[in-house]
Coordinates of C-alpha atoms and ligand atoms in Angstrom, one line a residue:
M1 CA -31.3 -32.2 -105.4
P2 CA -30.5 -35.5 -104.8
Q3 CA -31.0 -35.4 -101.0
R4 CA -34.6 -33.6 -101.2
N5 CA -35.4 -36.9 -103.1
A6 CA -34.1 -39.1 -100.9
S7 CA -35.8 -37.8 -98.0
A8 CA -38.9 -37.5 -99.8
R9 CA -38.9 -41.3 -100.3
R10 CA -38.5 -41.8 -97.0
G11 CA -41.9 -40.1 -96.7
L12 CA -39.9 -37.4 -94.6
Y13 CA -41.6 -34.3 -96.6
R14 CA -44.5 -32.5 -95.1
G15 CA -46.3 -29.8 -98.1
A16 CA -43.5 -28.0 -99.0
G17 CA -41.4 -27.9 -96.0
R18 CA -38.8 -30.4 -94.7
T19 CA -39.8 -32.3 -91.4
I20 CA -37.0 -33.4 -89.6
Y21 CA -37.7 -36.5 -87.2
L22 CA -36.4 -36.1 -84.1
D23 CA -38.9 -38.1 -81.9
N24 CA -37.0 -41.6 -82.2
A25 CA -37.4 -42.0 -78.1
A26 CA -41.3 -42.1 -78.8
T27 CA -41.2 -44.7 -81.8
S28 CA -38.4 -44.9 -84.7
F29 CA -39.1 -43.3 -87.8
P30 CA -38.5 -43.8 -90.6
K31 CA -38.1 -47.6 -90.6
P32 CA -36.0 -49.7 -93.0
Q33 CA -37.5 -50.4 -96.2
V34 CA -37.3 -54.1 -95.8
V35 CA -39.8 -53.7 -93.2
T36 CA -42.6 -52.5 -95.1
E37 CA -41.6 -55.4 -97.7
A38 CA -41.8 -57.9 -95.0
M39 CA -45.0 -56.8 -93.6
Q40 CA -46.4 -56.4 -97.1
D41 CA -45.5 -60.0 -98.0
A42 CA -47.2 -61.1 -94.6
V43 CA -50.2 -59.4 -95.2
L44 CA -50.8 -60.4 -99.3
R45 CA -49.0 -63.5 -99.7
I46 CA -48.6 -65.6 -96.6
G47 CA -52.0 -64.5 -94.5
A48 CA -52.3 -67.5 -92.3
S49 CA -52.2 -68.1 -88.6
P50 CA -49.1 -68.9 -87.4
G51 CA -49.1 -72.0 -84.7
R52 CA -52.5 -72.5 -86.0
G53 CA -53.2 -75.3 -88.7
G54 CA -50.6 -77.8 -90.3
H55 CA -51.2 -76.1 -94.0
R56 CA -48.5 -74.9 -95.6
L57 CA -49.2 -71.0 -95.3
A58 CA -49.6 -71.3 -91.7
L59 CA -46.1 -73.4 -91.3
E60 CA -44.8 -70.7 -93.3
A61 CA -46.5 -68.0 -90.7
G62 CA -45.0 -70.0 -88.0
R63 CA -41.5 -70.1 -89.2
T64 CA -41.6 -66.2 -89.7
V65 CA -42.7 -65.7 -86.4
F66 CA -40.0 -68.1 -85.2
G67 CA -37.4 -66.4 -87.1
C68 CA -38.2 -63.2 -85.6
R69 CA -38.0 -65.0 -81.8
A70 CA -34.6 -66.4 -82.7
A71 CA -33.5 -63.1 -84.0
V72 CA -34.4 -61.3 -80.8
A73 CA -32.9 -64.3 -78.8
R74 CA -29.6 -63.8 -80.6
L75 CA -29.6 -60.2 -79.9
L76 CA -30.0 -60.3 -76.0
M77 CA -27.2 -63.3 -76.4
A78 CA -30.0 -65.5 -74.5
G79 CA -29.7 -69.3 -75.7
Q80 CA -33.5 -70.2 -76.2
P81 CA -35.6 -68.7 -78.7
D82 CA -38.6 -70.1 -76.4
R83 CA -37.6 -67.8 -73.8
V84 CA -38.8 -64.6 -75.6
A85 CA -43.2 -64.0 -76.0
F86 CA -44.2 -61.1 -77.9
T87 CA -46.4 -58.5 -77.1
K88 CA -47.7 -55.2 -78.3
N89 CA -45.3 -53.1 -76.9
A90 CA -43.4 -52.7 -73.6
T91 CA -45.8 -51.5 -71.8
E92 CA -47.7 -55.2 -72.1
A93 CA -44.3 -56.6 -71.5
I94 CA -43.6 -55.2 -68.3
N95 CA -47.3 -55.7 -67.1
A96 CA -46.8 -59.3 -68.5
A97 CA -43.5 -59.7 -66.1
L98 CA -44.4 -57.9 -63.3
F99 CA -48.2 -59.4 -62.7
G100 CA -46.7 -62.6 -63.9
V101 CA -44.2 -63.1 -60.9
L102 CA -45.3 -60.7 -58.3
R103 CA -47.7 -62.1 -54.9
P104 CA -49.1 -60.0 -52.2
G105 CA -46.5 -59.6 -49.4
D106 CA -43.6 -59.6 -52.0
H107 CA -40.9 -57.4 -51.6
V108 CA -40.1 -54.9 -54.9
V109 CA -37.0 -52.6 -54.8
T110 CA -37.6 -49.9 -58.1
T111 CA -36.1 -46.6 -58.8
D112 CA -37.7 -43.1 -58.5
I113 CA -37.2 -42.3 -62.3
E114 CA -39.2 -45.1 -63.9
H115 CA -41.5 -44.5 -66.7
N116 CA -45.2 -45.0 -66.1
A117 CA -45.3 -48.0 -68.0
L118 CA -43.5 -49.5 -64.8
W119 CA -44.8 -47.4 -62.1
R120 CA -48.0 -47.5 -62.7
P121 CA -48.8 -51.2 -62.6
L122 CA -46.2 -51.5 -59.7
R123 CA -48.3 -49.0 -57.8
L124 CA -51.2 -50.8 -58.9
L125 CA -49.4 -54.2 -57.2
A126 CA -48.6 -52.1 -54.2
D127 CA -52.3 -51.2 -53.4
R128 CA -52.8 -55.3 -53.7
G129 CA -50.1 -55.8 -51.2
V130 CA -47.0 -55.9 -52.7
E131 CA -44.4 -53.9 -50.6
L132 CA -42.3 -51.7 -52.8
T133 CA -39.0 -49.9 -51.9
V134 CA -38.1 -47.0 -54.3
V135 CA -34.4 -45.9 -54.3
A136 CA -33.6 -42.2 -55.3
A137 CA -31.5 -41.6 -58.2
E138 CA -29.3 -38.9 -58.9
E139 CA -30.3 -36.0 -60.3
D140 CA -29.1 -36.8 -63.7
G141 CA -30.6 -40.4 -63.6
T142 CA -28.0 -41.9 -62.6
V143 CA -28.7 -45.0 -60.3
D144 CA -25.9 -45.5 -57.5
P145 CA -25.4 -49.5 -57.3
D146 CA -24.3 -49.5 -53.6
R147 CA -27.4 -47.2 -52.8
F148 CA -30.1 -49.2 -55.0
C149 CA -28.3 -52.8 -53.3
R150 CA -28.8 -51.8 -49.8
A151 CA -32.7 -51.6 -50.4
I152 CA -32.2 -55.4 -51.4
R153 CA -32.9 -57.8 -48.4
E154 CA -33.3 -61.3 -47.8
G155 CA -36.8 -61.8 -49.2
T156 CA -37.1 -59.3 -51.9
R157 CA -38.9 -61.2 -54.7
L158 CA -37.7 -58.6 -57.5
V159 CA -35.8 -55.6 -58.5
A160 CA -37.4 -53.4 -61.3
L161 CA -36.0 -50.8 -63.1
T162 CA -35.0 -49.3 -66.4
H163 CA -31.7 -49.3 -68.1
A164 CA -31.7 -45.6 -69.3
S165 CA -34.8 -43.1 -68.6
N166 CA -36.7 -41.6 -71.3
V167 CA -36.3 -38.0 -69.8
L168 CA -32.7 -38.2 -68.1
G169 CA -31.1 -40.5 -70.5
A170 CA -28.7 -41.8 -68.3
L171 CA -27.4 -45.6 -68.7
V172 CA -28.1 -47.6 -65.4
D173 CA -25.1 -50.2 -64.6
V174 CA -27.6 -53.2 -64.5
R175 CA -25.0 -56.2 -63.5
P176 CA -23.9 -55.0 -60.2
I177 CA -27.7 -54.7 -59.1
A178 CA -28.5 -57.8 -60.7
Q179 CA -25.8 -59.5 -58.9
A180 CA -26.8 -58.5 -55.1
A181 CA -30.4 -59.2 -56.3
H182 CA -29.3 -62.6 -57.2
R183 CA -27.4 -62.9 -53.9
A184 CA -30.7 -62.3 -52.3
G185 CA -32.7 -64.7 -54.4
A186 CA -34.6 -62.1 -56.3
L187 CA -35.6 -61.8 -59.6
V188 CA -34.4 -58.6 -62.1
L189 CA -36.3 -57.2 -64.7
V190 CA -35.1 -54.8 -66.7
D191 CA -37.2 -52.0 -69.1
A192 CA -34.6 -51.6 -71.9
A193 CA -37.2 -49.3 -74.0
Q194 CA -34.7 -46.6 -74.5
T195 CA -31.7 -49.4 -75.1
L196 CA -32.6 -52.1 -77.1
G197 CA -30.9 -52.2 -80.4
E198 CA -29.1 -48.9 -79.7
Q199 CA -26.9 -50.2 -76.6
P200 CA -25.1 -53.9 -76.3
V201 CA -27.6 -55.9 -73.9
D202 CA -26.3 -59.4 -73.2
V203 CA -28.6 -61.1 -70.7
E204 CA -26.5 -63.6 -69.4
A205 CA -23.7 -61.1 -68.7
M206 CA -25.6 -58.7 -67.2
E207 CA -27.9 -61.3 -65.4
I208 CA -31.4 -59.8 -66.1
D209 CA -34.3 -62.7 -65.6
L210 CA -37.1 -60.4 -67.3
L211 CA -36.7 -58.3 -70.3
A212 CA -39.1 -55.9 -71.2
A213 CA -38.7 -53.8 -75.0
P214 CA -40.4 -52.2 -77.6
G215 CA -40.1 -53.4 -81.2
H216 CA -40.9 -50.4 -82.4
K217 CA -38.5 -47.7 -81.1
G218 CA -34.4 -48.8 -81.3
L219 CA -35.3 -52.1 -82.8
L220 CA -36.6 -50.3 -85.8
G221 CA -39.6 -52.9 -86.3
P222 CA -43.3 -51.6 -86.6
Q223 CA -45.5 -50.0 -83.9
G224 CA -47.7 -53.0 -82.3
T225 CA -44.6 -55.0 -81.3
G226 CA -42.7 -55.6 -78.2
V227 CA -40.9 -58.6 -76.6
L228 CA -40.5 -59.8 -73.0
Y229 CA -37.4 -62.2 -72.5
V230 CA -37.9 -64.7 -69.3
G231 CA -35.0 -66.2 -68.4
P232 CA -34.5 -69.4 -66.6
R233 CA -34.0 -68.1 -63.2
V234 CA -37.9 -67.4 -63.6
Q235 CA -39.4 -70.8 -62.8
A236 CA -43.1 -69.8 -62.5
I237 CA -44.9 -67.0 -64.1
E238 CA -48.9 -66.4 -64.2
P239 CA -50.2 -65.4 -67.7
L240 CA -51.4 -61.8 -68.0
I241 CA -54.2 -63.3 -70.3
T242 CA -55.2 -66.8 -70.9
G243 CA -57.0 -68.6 -74.1
G244 CA -56.2 -70.4 -77.3
T245 CA -52.4 -70.9 -77.8
G246 CA -52.4 -73.5 -80.9
S247 CA -51.2 -76.2 -78.2
R248 CA -52.6 -78.7 -75.9
S249 CA -56.2 -77.7 -76.8
E250 CA -57.9 -80.4 -75.0
E251 CA -56.2 -79.1 -71.3
A252 CA -58.2 -76.2 -69.6
E253 CA -55.1 -75.2 -67.9
Q254 CA -52.7 -72.5 -70.1
P255 CA -49.6 -74.6 -71.0
D256 CA -46.9 -74.2 -69.2
V257 CA -44.4 -74.0 -71.7
L258 CA -43.1 -70.8 -73.1
P259 CA -43.5 -68.9 -75.0
D260 CA -47.2 -70.2 -75.3
R261 CA -47.6 -69.3 -71.6
L262 CA -47.7 -65.7 -72.5
E263 CA -48.8 -65.6 -76.1
S264 CA -52.8 -66.5 -76.3
G265 CA -54.8 -65.7 -79.1
T266 CA -53.5 -64.8 -82.8
L267 CA -50.2 -63.3 -83.2
N268 CA -49.8 -60.0 -85.0
L269 CA -47.8 -61.6 -88.1
P270 CA -47.4 -58.5 -90.2
G271 CA -45.9 -56.6 -87.4
I272 CA -43.6 -59.6 -86.4
A273 CA -42.5 -60.6 -89.7
G274 CA -41.6 -56.9 -90.2
L275 CA -39.9 -56.9 -86.9
G276 CA -37.9 -59.7 -88.0
A277 CA -36.6 -57.7 -91.2
A278 CA -35.5 -55.0 -89.0
L279 CA -33.6 -57.2 -86.9
R280 CA -31.9 -59.0 -90.1
Y281 CA -31.1 -55.4 -91.3
L282 CA -29.8 -54.3 -87.5
D283 CA -27.6 -57.5 -88.0
D284 CA -26.0 -56.5 -91.0
T285 CA -25.8 -52.4 -90.1
G286 CA -25.8 -52.5 -86.8
E287 CA -22.4 -51.2 -85.4
D288 CA -22.7 -48.7 -88.4
L289 CA -26.1 -47.7 -87.1
R290 CA -25.2 -47.0 -83.2
S291 CA -22.0 -45.2 -83.8
R292 CA -24.4 -43.0 -85.9
T293 CA -27.0 -42.1 -83.6
A294 CA -24.4 -42.0 -81.0
R295 CA -22.5 -39.3 -83.0
R296 CA -25.7 -37.1 -83.5
T297 CA -26.7 -37.2 -80.1
A298 CA -23.1 -36.1 -78.9
E299 CA -23.6 -33.6 -81.6
L300 CA -27.1 -32.1 -80.1
V301 CA -25.5 -32.2 -77.1
D302 CA -22.6 -30.0 -77.8
G303 CA -25.1 -27.6 -79.9
L304 CA -27.4 -27.2 -77.6
S305 CA -24.8 -26.6 -74.5
Q306 CA -23.7 -23.4 -76.4
I307 CA -27.5 -22.2 -77.1
A308 CA -27.8 -19.2 -74.3
G309 CA -31.1 -20.2 -71.9
V310 CA -30.9 -24.0 -72.5
R311 CA -30.4 -26.5 -69.5
I312 CA -29.5 -30.0 -70.6
L313 CA -30.8 -32.8 -68.3
G314 CA -29.1 -36.0 -67.6
P315 CA -25.6 -36.7 -67.3
R316 CA -22.6 -34.5 -69.0
E317 CA -20.7 -37.4 -70.3
N318 CA -22.1 -38.5 -73.5
A319 CA -20.6 -42.2 -73.0
R320 CA -23.3 -42.3 -70.1
R321 CA -26.7 -41.2 -72.0
A322 CA -28.7 -43.2 -74.4
A323 CA -29.5 -41.5 -77.7
L324 CA -31.8 -38.7 -76.3
V325 CA -31.3 -35.4 -75.3
A326 CA -33.8 -33.5 -73.0
F327 CA -34.0 -29.8 -72.2
T328 CA -35.5 -26.6 -70.9
L329 CA -35.7 -23.2 -72.1
G330 CA -35.5 -20.5 -69.0
E331 CA -39.3 -21.0 -67.7
A332 CA -40.8 -21.4 -71.3
D333 CA -43.3 -24.5 -71.1
S334 CA -41.8 -27.2 -73.0
E335 CA -44.7 -27.9 -75.3
D336 CA -44.8 -24.6 -76.2
V337 CA -41.5 -24.6 -77.4
A338 CA -41.9 -28.2 -79.2
A339 CA -45.0 -26.6 -80.7
A340 CA -42.5 -23.8 -82.2
L341 CA -40.3 -26.3 -83.3
D342 CA -42.9 -28.3 -85.2
R343 CA -43.7 -24.9 -86.9
Q344 CA -40.1 -25.0 -88.1
G345 CA -40.2 -28.6 -89.2
I346 CA -38.6 -30.1 -86.3
A347 CA -40.8 -32.7 -84.8
C348 CA -40.0 -33.4 -81.2
R349 CA -41.8 -34.1 -78.3
G350 CA -42.6 -31.8 -74.7
G351 CA -44.2 -32.2 -71.8
L352 CA -43.8 -35.0 -69.4
H353 CA -43.0 -37.9 -71.8
C354 CA -45.2 -40.4 -69.5
A355 CA -42.6 -40.0 -66.9
P356 CA -43.4 -37.6 -64.2
Q357 CA -41.0 -39.1 -61.5
A358 CA -38.1 -38.0 -63.7
H359 CA -39.3 -34.9 -64.1
R360 CA -39.8 -34.1 -60.4
K361 CA -36.0 -35.3 -60.0
A362 CA -34.9 -33.1 -63.0
G363 CA -37.3 -29.7 -61.2
T364 CA -38.6 -29.9 -64.4
I365 CA -42.1 -31.3 -63.1
A366 CA -43.9 -27.4 -64.0
T367 CA -42.6 -27.1 -67.6
G368 CA -41.4 -30.5 -68.7
A369 CA -38.7 -30.5 -71.3
V370 CA -38.6 -30.7 -74.9
R371 CA -36.7 -34.5 -76.0
L372 CA -34.8 -34.8 -79.2
S373 CA -34.2 -38.5 -79.7
P374 CA -32.2 -38.7 -83.0
G375 CA -32.5 -42.5 -84.9
P376 CA -29.8 -44.0 -87.2
F377 CA -31.1 -42.2 -90.3
T378 CA -31.0 -38.5 -88.4
S379 CA -28.3 -36.7 -90.6
E380 CA -25.6 -34.0 -89.2
Q381 CA -27.6 -31.4 -91.3
D382 CA -30.6 -32.3 -89.8
V383 CA -29.1 -32.1 -86.4
Q384 CA -27.7 -28.6 -87.4
E385 CA -30.9 -27.3 -88.4
A386 CA -32.8 -28.8 -85.5
L387 CA -30.1 -26.5 -83.5
A388 CA -30.2 -23.7 -85.7
A389 CA -34.2 -24.1 -84.6
V390 CA -33.7 -24.2 -81.3
A391 CA -31.4 -21.1 -81.4
A392 CA -34.3 -19.2 -82.9
V393 CA -37.0 -20.4 -80.8
A394 CA -34.9 -19.6 -77.7
R395 CA -34.1 -16.0 -78.8
E396 CA -38.1 -15.3 -78.6
V397 CA -38.7 -17.4 -75.4
A398 CA -35.4 -17.0 -73.2
P399 CA -33.9 -14.0 -74.7
Ligands
LIG401 C1 -38.2 -46.2 -70.5 C2 -39.9 -47.0 -71.1 N1 -40.5 -47.6 -70.7 C3 -41.8 -48.1 -71.3 C4 -41.8 -47.6 -72.2 C5 -43.4 -47.9 -73.0 O1 -42.9 -48.1 -74.5 P1 -44.5 -48.6 -75.2 O2 -44.9 -47.4 -75.8 O3 -43.5 -50.2 -76.3 O4 -45.2 -49.3 -74.2 C6 -41.1 -46.1 -72.9 C7 -41.9 -45.7 -74.2 O5 -41.9 -44.6 -74.3 C8 -40.1 -45.8 -72.5 O6 -39.2 -44.9 -72.6

């Protein structure tokens, strides 16, 4: 049974049954083997602290970090690697951007479908005197650029929005919004948690000033990694935390050069080494992986739409959808449905996905939704088995 053995090697077997992992929107799994190898190498052979000390191992650790930084910059089409700072996840990157550039009295425009990673810090900042305008997205998660741009005004400091909702999946057309923001002198923060690695992102062409993304989702890196890109329009950014940077140690003030300004304390070398390996892997296979994930997403939409009782959230056209499909089954509680699917070996997520606003928009705040999110290693057979499992649960809970 060669396929069984291949999957077993990927660690996808649970007991006697097969687990089909469809929770890549939370974190991608499995990771490419090269990620594990690079992490092991960082722990077992390099070991040293990057940017601290001048011995050979410290220099090699520094080169590993720089290589990953440069790879992220290349992926984003962002000229300078120094403009990429490492964080521990997308949430930390978003917080570093928001608290870094916003001051009381500043005006921010956002949408009403944001993940709590952006929404909660924005609400906290609003309590501290930042003025917030929240633009309504469409029910399917589409953001109308004209409506959004009308909320931008002279004196707006920042527009902050997701590239794709993690519940509705609709891709947001960032460029016209960014252009309007720049005409008004505002900066643009994009939460690319559900897109980076899976959708092309060009920070210059899309006119993005601040981009926050996890290393552990579409980039296929390990958990504990994230990035914040800080573009040249951002002339000043206050650090979220301050401390040792391995540079300008004689000064009491935090260095104002990037990335040191945003990277205090010892970096996550094993994680960054793993992320660097993942980026090289993506570079070699990216187009193929992306189209495979898109095919699986389309198959899921297609199959789910044929199951009685299923309501799919998000846009109808697959071309406007990131690699996730959330759905409800009649009035059934989504966590019960996800648990029933788990008993059949389908790992997926029910509930509110840390994005209650998107569920209010979709009218699913009471039930939540079940989210199936394929990754580059999801096979067509995985999708068919998952659809059969959903159909079986549907017959029970929404006959
Ligand atoms: C749209 C969106 N933003 C932010 C995040 C937060 O990502 P992280 O868990 O890496 O902090 C997520 C994670 O699910 C997300 O989907």
